[in-house]
Amino acid sequence: MCGIVGYIGEKDSSEIVINGLRKLEYRGYDSAGIAVLQEGKIEVRRDVGKLSKLEALVNINPVHGTIGIGHTRWATHGEPSARNAHPHVGTTGEVVVVHNGIVENFLELKEDLIAEGATFNSDTDTETIVLLVERYLATGLNLTAAVRETLKVIKGAHGVVVMSSRYPDQIVAARMGNAGGVSIGLGKGENFVASDIPAILEHTRNLVFLESRQMAVVTREGVEVTTLEGDKVEYEVHNVGWDPISAEKGAYRHFMQKESREQVRSLTDTLAGRVDFDHCTIRLPQLNLTEELAKRIDKIYITACGTAAHAGMVGKIYLERFAKIPTEVAIASEFRYHEPIVTPNTVVLAISQSGETADTLAAMDEGRKRGATLWSIVNAIGSQAMRLADGYISMQTGPEIGVASTKAFTAPLLDLYMLAVLLGEKRGTLSEEERRRLVADLAVIPDIVGQCLDREEDVVKAARELKYIRNALYLGRGVNMPIAYEGALKLKEISYIHAEGYPAGEMKHGPIALIDRDIPVLAIAPKDPWYEKMISQIEQARARGGPVVAVGTDGDERIRNLADYVFSIPATPWLLTPVVTVIPLQLLAYHIATLRGLDVDQPRNLAKSVTVE
Ligand code: AGP
């Protein structure tokens, strides 16, 4: 969940590392620090709080040197504080470490190290790593070998980057399991290390992605990758196409604002190259979907967390409807603790923006163990979820930095729709006429989403009235039921207002007891097959005094008469309404949070990629 950056070259590393950390602050933001080799000595600057505090500290007390590492932290062991902030230096002052992950056997190792005479200066598990590296260096091993031995004794999943004043011309980086990525960026006479590529994209697009149990020795001249066992790895250099500018906030106040506004472009890009509107056909080449495979699939498990799981819930409806494949949405953190019934004809389909979510990767591992075909829908290029899969669909939305996911929710909705139509075609479960209509319906979506974004002022007005609410109930049905979950999640994660999403038909089985004039009901009621049922739901809420905010369709006077606020969407092919109805709900959460003066991009206690279990 933490962000890591490293630099070795001829330039001032502190500037490059802090710049990189700025692009990763969304990963973790309770403390930050850098370590630079300055005149043969490791100098550390670190502080609790946001990166701006570290920047202020470095301004007052600068460090200069051509090799450095840095970290933004999301606390696991030890409260957020300056002493627990990374980098951590060992007892000799010659070794420094930044780390992402959890040392699962930390207590045991700490006891051993204390028994050997080591002193701990923080409450973190990471300190065991630096002390172990020192322990192995003291036996005469070189830095790489000392890191290798350390990795063999620490349990858990890790991204680790180590620097030593005894080895002033190298950085050692390693990846163990799925605690987030470790990428090496290749430059000329300089090289970079990063947990996430936006940190270094402005310097290079040529990247090497470490696999689990691989280590890299990074020097100014190049990189050498070995396995944990010491065998040389012939690595592949990936040229990544992401535009570094798209990872910047530009004129927008927040990344979330920018990313919501980008949805017209991201949805256009999602369709580009995949849908041939002239012939009404769909291509998903990276999925490696043969007709033989399509025909024999007996079940799809969609596995994901949070927003990605909500997208999966909509996808289930598409897959069952178009391709007639029984589909189950399995929350990734639970998947491996059930007994999923997987046959050689089962597909496990992971959805993940970051492609590094530990639970999602663990669910993929479980699927692999049980013999499923693995697919993923993933945004981060080169991430584990992309590499582990037998086939993937790339979201093509560009980097998403705001912790609250927006464009990485709507893009997979279209990906799942395209996948279901393609499977329906290959399995013969869709008639030619149906397929053509379903494909043609996609064409209008980016424009409709754009129209909804242009109606932001209606949402702002409602947000001004609703900013002090303490609870909210989101209701939806059918294809828009997951949008109730998603709308509620957006509101709670960035505005800290308690919100529940419910299938509207369940209201009478309990939640209706909550409704009074202080609990607004957000009803998602576009013109879809459940419209009449949603209208009666709205009436029931009104009868109990609950203020109603409705997402309805242009020209719907019944909704206008019933609801206190209406977010109107243009008429949309009903199966695709979730891509549209979610837009005002994203904007509502955003505006309520900003009106409450909250930090939208970095909400408390959250991190963009959740790389711990
Ligand atoms: C989204 O707004 C959330 N911050 C969160 O639920 C997120 O969708 C979830 O953690 C999954 O992340 P992933 O898509 O990177 O796997």
XYZ file of C-alpha atoms and ligand atoms in Angstrom:
629
model
C 0.000 0.000 0.000
C 3.061 2.192 0.352
C 4.833 3.970 -2.474
C 8.508 3.410 -3.231
C 10.888 5.353 -5.503
C 14.620 4.983 -6.075
C 17.157 6.730 -8.297
C 20.765 6.162 -9.284
C 22.468 8.362 -11.884
C 24.236 11.683 -12.176
C 21.436 14.036 -11.136
C 20.263 15.106 -7.701
C 18.380 12.102 -6.399
C 16.449 13.928 -3.675
C 14.558 16.013 -6.214
C 13.815 13.042 -8.470
C 12.738 10.837 -5.580
C 10.473 13.458 -3.989
C 8.966 14.221 -7.383
C 8.262 10.526 -7.850
C 6.766 10.256 -4.362
C 4.410 13.095 -5.197
C 2.942 10.901 -7.946
C 2.588 8.033 -5.479
C 1.202 9.873 -2.506
C -2.185 8.328 -3.298
C -0.682 4.954 -2.308
C -0.199 5.881 1.323
C 0.040 9.223 2.963
C 0.488 8.985 6.693
C 4.225 9.691 6.573
C 7.012 10.025 4.049
C 10.780 10.000 3.875
C 13.882 9.889 1.714
C 17.421 8.612 2.160
C 20.263 9.974 0.055
C 23.909 8.988 -0.057
C 25.627 12.314 0.587
C 29.424 12.393 0.625
C 29.597 8.705 1.480
C 27.075 8.903 4.294
C 23.397 7.938 4.397
C 21.278 10.980 5.190
C 17.606 10.476 6.048
C 14.802 13.024 6.110
C 11.374 11.770 7.170
C 8.257 13.030 8.880
C 4.731 12.109 9.812
C 1.921 13.514 7.663
C 1.721 14.305 4.022
C 4.539 14.681 1.583
C 4.355 18.463 1.871
C 5.791 18.130 5.396
C 8.722 16.151 4.092
C 9.240 18.715 1.342
C 9.301 21.507 3.934
C 11.808 19.531 5.978
C 14.052 18.988 2.965
C 13.843 22.678 2.118
C 15.081 23.607 5.567
C 17.628 20.814 5.749
C 18.503 19.769 2.184
C 20.287 16.583 1.122
C 22.155 16.079 -2.130
C 23.536 12.998 -3.787
C 23.179 10.958 -6.942
C 21.687 7.862 -5.336
C 18.568 7.896 -3.181
C 15.412 6.078 -2.176
C 12.083 7.281 -0.802
C 8.776 6.097 0.573
C 5.208 7.182 1.324
C 3.697 5.086 4.069
C 0.356 3.497 4.854
C 0.872 2.200 8.391
C 0.552 -1.492 9.180
C 2.882 -1.955 12.171
C 3.378 1.069 14.368
C 1.316 4.261 14.382
C 1.985 6.983 11.841
C 4.885 8.971 13.348
C 8.279 10.310 12.322
C 10.113 7.423 14.014
C 7.989 4.847 12.194
C 8.299 6.586 8.837
C 10.544 4.963 6.227
C 13.409 4.831 5.276
C 14.770 2.814 8.184
C 18.493 2.843 8.881
C 20.218 0.027 10.750
C 22.491 0.203 13.764
C 25.683 0.813 11.774
C 24.137 3.651 9.795
C 25.426 1.940 6.644
C 22.236 0.308 5.401
C 18.846 1.830 4.656
C 15.600 0.179 3.614
C 12.183 1.116 2.287
C 9.531 -1.551 2.291
C 6.000 -2.322 1.186
C 4.292 -5.317 2.801
C 4.102 -7.020 6.173
C 6.849 -9.102 7.792
C 4.560 -11.808 9.135
C 7.161 -13.333 11.460
C 8.271 -9.931 12.681
C 7.811 -10.612 16.420
C 9.842 -13.790 16.290
C 12.612 -12.097 14.264
C 12.592 -9.074 16.558
C 13.113 -11.301 19.606
C 16.034 -13.082 17.897
C 17.624 -9.797 16.866
C 17.233 -8.288 20.330
C 18.778 -11.444 21.789
C 21.736 -10.867 19.433
C 22.106 -7.336 20.834
C 20.206 -5.285 18.238
C 18.286 -2.181 19.271
C 15.005 -1.184 17.650
C 14.267 2.476 17.093
C 10.764 2.112 15.689
C 7.655 -0.025 16.093
C 7.733 -1.171 12.498
C 8.227 -4.635 11.112
C 10.470 -3.087 8.442
C 13.236 -2.467 10.921
C 13.800 -6.228 11.134
C 14.715 -6.157 7.436
C 17.439 -3.557 7.787
C 18.852 -5.233 10.884
C 18.890 -8.610 9.148
C 20.691 -7.156 6.124
C 23.286 -5.741 8.508
C 23.548 -9.076 10.264
C 24.365 -10.842 6.968
C 26.726 -8.081 5.793
C 28.639 -8.571 9.043
C 29.233 -12.223 8.100
C 31.142 -11.060 4.999
C 28.376 -11.347 2.396
C 28.011 -8.589 -0.182
C 24.872 -6.406 -0.251
C 22.989 -8.508 -2.814
C 23.726 -11.724 -0.954
C 22.793 -10.126 2.373
C 19.448 -8.977 0.967
C 18.917 -12.444 -0.539
C 19.484 -14.151 2.817
C 17.171 -11.647 4.507
C 14.399 -12.362 2.022
C 14.748 -16.044 2.763
C 13.976 -15.547 6.454
C 11.222 -12.934 6.359
C 7.736 -14.313 5.786
C 4.965 -12.632 3.833
C 4.720 -10.598 0.655
C 7.116 -7.705 0.130
C 8.553 -5.057 -2.120
C 11.942 -4.094 -0.675
C 14.531 -1.550 -1.782
C 17.911 -1.360 -0.067
C 20.861 1.013 -0.309
C 24.189 0.913 1.533
C 27.025 3.386 1.952
C 29.389 0.425 1.600
C 28.006 -0.137 -1.931
C 27.642 3.434 -3.192
C 27.014 2.427 -6.802
C 23.995 0.202 -6.491
C 20.435 -0.119 -5.276
C 19.074 -3.588 -4.556
C 15.359 -4.097 -5.152
C 13.301 -7.232 -4.641
C 9.786 -8.528 -4.911
C 8.364 -11.383 -2.879
C 4.728 -12.308 -3.525
C 1.973 -9.801 -4.103
C 2.624 -6.792 -1.908
C 2.589 -4.475 -4.906
C 4.846 -4.128 -7.881
C 8.548 -3.414 -8.133
C 9.483 -1.895 -11.481
C 12.872 -0.827 -12.756
C 12.943 2.110 -15.165
C 15.801 2.127 -17.648
C 17.441 5.419 -18.595
C 20.773 6.497 -20.104
C 23.448 6.584 -17.420
C 20.664 6.544 -14.844
C 18.083 4.039 -13.655
C 14.999 4.139 -11.498
C 13.040 1.948 -9.122
C 9.349 2.369 -8.362
C 6.468 0.503 -6.813
C 4.171 2.116 -9.419
C 5.148 3.374 -12.797
C 3.560 6.878 -12.707
C 6.418 7.781 -10.337
C 9.038 7.423 -13.047
C 7.159 7.736 -16.336
C 8.375 11.273 -16.903
C 11.937 9.898 -17.039
C 11.508 6.667 -18.967
C 8.931 4.429 -20.581
C 11.266 1.412 -20.707
C 10.459 -0.766 -17.783
C 11.380 -4.097 -16.298
C 8.753 -5.618 -13.991
C 10.101 -7.875 -11.283
C 8.215 -11.112 -10.758
C 7.746 -12.600 -7.325
C 10.982 -14.003 -5.856
C 13.167 -11.880 -8.134
C 15.835 -9.371 -7.194
C 17.452 -6.584 -9.177
C 20.817 -4.966 -8.702
C 20.412 -1.519 -10.209
C 23.496 0.514 -11.108
C 23.986 3.639 -13.251
C 24.920 1.425 -16.178
C 22.165 -1.162 -16.038
C 20.233 -3.767 -14.157
C 20.861 -7.380 -13.364
C 17.923 -9.534 -12.365
C 18.255 -12.822 -10.527
C 15.902 -15.209 -8.817
C 15.910 -15.508 -5.057
C 18.001 -18.624 -5.590
C 20.603 -16.575 -7.479
C 19.890 -17.729 -11.049
C 20.217 -15.048 -13.716
C 16.927 -13.928 -15.280
C 16.686 -12.859 -18.936
C 14.209 -10.060 -18.428
C 11.916 -8.428 -20.910
C 11.891 -4.637 -21.336
C 8.330 -3.300 -21.677
C 7.697 -0.044 -23.452
C 4.771 1.543 -21.670
C 2.522 3.886 -23.586
C 0.923 5.843 -20.723
C 1.243 9.527 -21.174
C 2.990 10.950 -18.092
C 0.872 14.095 -18.384
C -2.262 12.044 -17.747
C -0.853 11.208 -14.322
C -0.826 14.937 -13.462
C -3.706 16.912 -11.971
C -3.362 19.795 -14.417
C -5.920 22.543 -13.890
C -8.211 20.357 -11.805
C -8.552 20.749 -8.087
C -8.499 17.024 -7.432
C -7.575 13.882 -9.310
C -11.072 12.547 -8.667
C -12.550 15.571 -10.401
C -10.178 15.151 -13.335
C -10.780 11.427 -13.568
C -14.573 11.762 -13.475
C -14.396 14.362 -16.246
C -12.134 12.076 -18.250
C -14.826 9.444 -18.573
C -15.947 10.549 -22.025
C -12.431 10.000 -23.294
C -11.781 6.857 -21.265
C -14.989 5.230 -22.491
C -14.204 6.222 -26.067
C -10.756 4.667 -25.647
C -12.350 1.571 -24.117
C -14.341 1.022 -27.289
C -11.590 2.109 -29.679
C -9.992 -0.729 -31.564
C -12.406 -3.213 -29.986
C -15.751 -2.370 -31.545
C -16.216 -2.186 -35.273
C -19.464 -0.250 -35.517
C -19.611 -0.671 -39.306
C -19.804 -4.439 -39.023
C -21.148 -4.587 -35.438
C -18.336 -6.846 -34.282
C -16.139 -6.956 -31.187
C -12.474 -7.913 -30.872
C -10.693 -8.558 -27.578
C -7.412 -9.954 -28.889
C -5.510 -10.058 -25.593
C -8.113 -12.331 -24.069
C -7.005 -15.291 -26.212
C -10.622 -16.384 -26.489
C -11.065 -19.236 -28.952
C -14.445 -20.551 -30.067
C -13.556 -23.881 -28.492
C -12.931 -22.234 -25.106
C -16.036 -20.042 -25.370
C -18.219 -23.089 -26.005
C -16.945 -25.175 -23.144
C -17.069 -22.575 -20.344
C -19.414 -23.944 -17.671
C -19.082 -21.168 -15.128
C -17.427 -17.795 -14.567
C -16.340 -16.607 -11.160
C -15.835 -12.867 -11.219
C -13.511 -11.965 -8.383
C -12.672 -8.434 -7.235
C -12.857 -5.989 -4.326
C -14.786 -2.794 -3.669
C -15.700 -0.797 -6.731
C -14.287 -3.450 -9.045
C -16.621 -6.020 -7.450
C -19.575 -3.699 -8.092
C -18.595 -3.583 -11.754
C -18.490 -7.389 -11.630
C -22.074 -7.500 -10.335
C -23.257 -5.675 -13.442
C -21.051 -7.975 -15.530
C -22.767 -11.040 -14.092
C -26.063 -9.795 -15.529
C -24.474 -9.322 -18.969
C -22.716 -12.682 -18.980
C -25.782 -14.632 -17.929
C -28.067 -12.750 -20.264
C -25.938 -12.630 -23.435
C -23.710 -15.689 -23.126
C -25.902 -17.903 -20.917
C -22.970 -18.721 -18.654
C -23.729 -19.146 -14.931
C -21.712 -16.405 -13.276
C -20.961 -15.804 -9.641
C -19.411 -12.673 -8.167
C -16.972 -13.729 -5.468
C -15.594 -11.031 -3.190
C -11.871 -11.668 -3.625
C -11.016 -11.635 0.090
C -13.458 -14.532 0.609
C -12.905 -16.579 -2.538
C -10.067 -18.704 -1.219
C -11.841 -19.425 2.055
C -14.801 -21.080 0.360
C -14.682 -24.255 -1.649
C -15.134 -22.733 -5.101
C -16.365 -25.371 -7.509
C -13.899 -25.091 -10.348
C -13.706 -27.485 -13.296
C -11.256 -27.312 -16.211
C -14.020 -25.402 -18.007
C -14.372 -22.693 -15.367
C -13.054 -19.180 -15.850
C -11.904 -17.032 -12.944
C -12.156 -13.424 -14.098
C -10.404 -10.873 -11.874
C -11.232 -7.174 -12.131
C -8.731 -4.720 -10.699
C -7.719 -1.147 -11.406
C -4.301 -1.519 -9.817
C -3.788 -5.146 -10.746
C -1.939 -5.438 -7.442
C -4.744 -5.878 -4.889
C -3.511 -8.682 -2.637
C -6.903 -10.317 -2.169
C -7.650 -10.305 -5.882
C -4.260 -11.806 -6.670
C -4.800 -14.454 -3.994
C -8.159 -15.312 -5.570
C -6.412 -15.657 -8.937
C -3.844 -17.970 -7.328
C -6.683 -20.052 -5.906
C -8.307 -20.231 -9.327
C -5.001 -21.287 -10.867
C -4.494 -24.002 -8.226
C -7.945 -25.358 -8.952
C -7.284 -25.500 -12.690
C -9.433 -22.596 -13.942
C -8.671 -20.454 -16.958
C -7.612 -17.061 -15.600
C -8.756 -13.830 -17.184
C -8.396 -10.309 -15.908
C -9.770 -6.861 -16.636
C -7.076 -4.539 -15.422
C -5.928 -0.951 -15.732
C -2.298 -0.864 -14.576
C -0.137 -2.020 -17.417
C 2.332 -4.732 -16.488
C 0.670 -5.378 -13.125
C 0.484 -8.830 -11.597
C -3.180 -9.344 -12.448
C -2.325 -8.693 -16.081
C 0.693 -10.963 -16.081
C -0.836 -13.838 -14.116
C -3.809 -14.155 -16.444
C -4.112 -16.433 -19.474
C -5.843 -13.554 -21.190
C -6.758 -10.009 -20.245
C -8.708 -6.939 -21.225
C -6.827 -3.722 -20.609
C -9.095 -0.952 -19.289
C -7.332 1.672 -21.417
C -8.325 4.497 -19.091
C -4.827 5.773 -18.265
C -3.621 6.041 -14.674
C -6.221 6.529 -11.965
C -4.767 8.330 -8.966
C -7.765 9.478 -6.877
C -8.446 6.887 -4.187
C -12.137 6.902 -5.085
C -12.385 5.000 -8.326
C -14.431 6.604 -11.102
C -13.183 5.960 -14.625
C -11.899 2.536 -13.571
C -15.495 1.656 -12.677
C -17.207 2.699 -15.893
C -14.557 1.283 -18.252
C -14.868 -2.311 -16.993
C -18.648 -2.062 -17.315
C -18.135 -1.654 -21.054
C -15.391 -4.301 -21.056
C -17.748 -6.799 -19.406
C -20.528 -5.914 -21.810
C -18.207 -6.419 -24.801
C -16.947 -9.691 -23.336
C -20.482 -10.983 -22.804
C -21.514 -10.045 -26.342
C -18.394 -11.699 -27.782
C -19.011 -14.863 -25.760
C -22.669 -14.774 -26.799
C -21.591 -14.630 -30.427
C -19.069 -17.451 -30.130
C -21.442 -19.660 -28.135
C -24.343 -18.967 -30.457
C -26.526 -17.668 -27.630
C -27.235 -14.331 -29.297
C -29.056 -13.976 -32.580
C -27.348 -11.923 -35.265
C -29.986 -9.253 -34.858
C -29.592 -9.063 -31.074
C -25.829 -8.925 -31.311
C -25.973 -6.107 -33.838
C -28.352 -4.114 -31.677
C -26.279 -4.640 -28.531
C -23.102 -3.562 -30.294
C -24.753 -0.544 -31.892
C -26.054 0.568 -28.476
C -22.475 1.068 -27.293
C -21.885 3.914 -29.706
C -23.999 6.458 -27.809
C -22.537 5.866 -24.365
C -19.518 8.226 -24.277
C -21.672 11.080 -25.508
C -24.441 10.413 -22.960
C -21.850 10.258 -20.179
C -20.540 13.633 -21.416
C -24.053 15.110 -21.230
C -24.398 13.905 -17.630
C -21.062 15.442 -16.705
C -22.239 18.720 -18.185
C -25.196 18.684 -15.777
C -22.860 18.899 -12.797
C -24.527 22.102 -11.566
C -27.725 20.150 -10.663
C -25.608 17.893 -8.491
C -23.796 20.808 -6.876
C -27.149 22.341 -5.858
C -28.256 19.108 -4.208
C -24.845 18.647 -2.572
C -25.162 22.068 -0.929
C -28.451 20.995 0.663
C -27.281 17.514 1.578
C -23.792 18.214 2.850
C -24.736 17.799 6.527
C -26.572 14.487 6.246
C -25.265 11.728 8.498
C -26.782 8.707 6.756
C -28.051 7.815 3.313
C -29.806 4.852 1.775
C -29.118 4.056 -1.881
C -31.645 1.854 -3.661
C -31.521 0.227 -7.071
C -32.878 -2.812 -8.861
C -31.788 -5.209 -11.569
C -28.895 -3.889 -13.598
C -28.802 -0.738 -11.442
C -28.747 -2.554 -8.109
C -24.901 -2.594 -8.056
C -25.010 1.159 -8.714
C -26.719 1.548 -5.336
C -23.719 -0.206 -3.768
C -21.283 1.853 -5.756
C -23.007 5.188 -5.041
C -23.005 4.406 -1.314
C -19.346 3.347 -1.356
C -18.325 6.582 -3.099
C -20.146 8.682 -0.525
C -18.790 6.872 2.512
C -15.177 6.628 1.412
C -14.647 10.304 0.657
C -17.252 12.151 2.745
C -17.279 9.830 5.792
C -21.072 9.765 5.723
C -22.590 6.432 6.589
C -24.315 5.147 3.460
C -25.869 1.812 2.607
C -26.596 0.383 -0.811
C -29.554 -1.960 -1.035
C -31.477 -3.891 -3.664
C -34.652 -1.792 -3.553
C -36.894 -4.834 -3.093
C -35.119 -5.607 0.175
C -36.118 -2.289 1.735
C -39.355 -3.697 3.133
C -37.409 -6.526 4.793
C -35.657 -4.279 7.266
C -34.035 -1.010 6.142
C -37.392 0.744 5.771
C -37.375 0.993 9.571
C -34.507 3.472 9.276
C -36.291 5.943 7.067
C -37.284 9.249 8.587
C -36.847 12.845 7.499
C -33.144 12.761 8.306
C -32.277 9.873 6.011
C -32.315 10.692 2.341
C -33.139 7.871 -0.029
C -31.169 7.886 -3.262
C -33.262 6.026 -5.765
C -31.762 4.920 -9.070
C -34.794 4.830 -11.308
C -34.014 5.216 -15.017
C -36.407 3.852 -17.632
C -35.468 0.201 -17.337
C -37.607 -2.908 -16.749
C -37.747 -2.165 -12.994
C -38.874 1.407 -13.352
C -42.434 0.891 -12.044
C -41.129 -1.033 -9.060
C -38.684 1.759 -8.269
C -41.510 4.290 -8.423
C -43.442 2.363 -5.793
C -40.281 2.146 -3.698
C -39.896 5.923 -3.891
C -43.519 6.327 -2.832
C -42.936 4.097 0.186
C -39.916 6.173 1.207
C -41.846 9.418 0.814
C -44.713 8.094 2.880
C -42.246 7.782 5.742
C -40.926 11.303 5.359
C -37.583 10.424 3.777
C -36.210 13.077 1.395
C -35.773 11.523 -2.044
C -32.938 12.080 -4.498
C -33.686 10.256 -7.721
C -31.655 9.433 -10.776
C -34.289 9.477 -13.507
C -34.627 9.877 -17.248
C -35.108 13.126 -19.167
C -38.777 14.040 -19.436
C -39.904 11.780 -16.574
C -42.540 13.927 -14.862
C -43.559 11.246 -12.366
C -40.085 11.255 -10.869
C -40.007 15.059 -10.872
C -43.226 15.132 -8.865
C -42.095 12.542 -6.363
C -38.474 13.407 -5.675
C -36.932 16.369 -3.871
C -33.936 16.362 -6.225
C -33.674 14.722 -9.619
C -30.470 13.956 -11.490
C -31.752 13.458 -14.970
C -29.921 11.315 -17.516
C -30.576 11.238 -21.248
C -32.548 8.220 -22.540
C -30.044 5.347 -22.612
C -30.261 1.723 -23.826
C -31.390 0.191 -20.532
C -28.724 -2.488 -20.255
C -26.087 0.241 -20.391
C -27.756 2.600 -17.916
C -25.325 1.663 -15.081
C -22.501 3.384 -16.976
C -24.611 6.545 -16.927
C -26.584 6.456 -13.651
C -23.360 6.215 -11.669
C -22.071 9.548 -13.013
C -24.280 11.885 -10.898
C -23.608 9.683 -7.868
C -19.836 10.027 -8.334
C -20.278 13.785 -8.646
C -22.551 13.950 -5.604
C -20.004 12.169 -3.417
C -17.274 14.450 -4.763
C -19.164 17.686 -4.122
C -20.436 16.698 -0.683
C -16.879 15.800 0.342
C -15.378 19.023 -1.001
C -18.141 21.123 0.604
C -17.290 19.422 3.890
C -13.687 20.489 3.328
C -12.359 16.934 3.091
C -9.366 15.611 1.242
C -11.063 13.865 -1.649
C -7.998 12.303 -3.237
C -6.528 11.013 -0.021
C -9.355 10.069 2.316
C -8.400 8.995 5.804
C -7.348 5.399 6.419
C -7.501 4.446 2.740
C -4.922 3.743 0.079
C -5.242 3.365 -3.648
C -3.864 -0.151 -3.964
C -4.517 -2.473 -1.089
C -1.547 -4.766 -1.196
C -2.036 -6.346 2.219
C -4.579 -8.999 3.110
C -12.800 2.439 -4.924
O -13.357 3.698 -4.864
C -12.143 1.978 -3.736
N -11.141 2.867 -3.298
C -11.798 0.502 -3.610
O -12.997 -0.123 -3.293
C -11.150 -0.242 -4.808
O -12.057 -0.329 -5.858
C -10.703 -1.637 -4.350
O -9.744 -1.504 -3.338
C -10.158 -2.491 -5.473
O -9.005 -1.960 -6.029
P -8.420 -2.505 -7.396
O -9.435 -2.225 -8.459
O -7.145 -1.769 -7.595
O -8.214 -3.986 -7.229
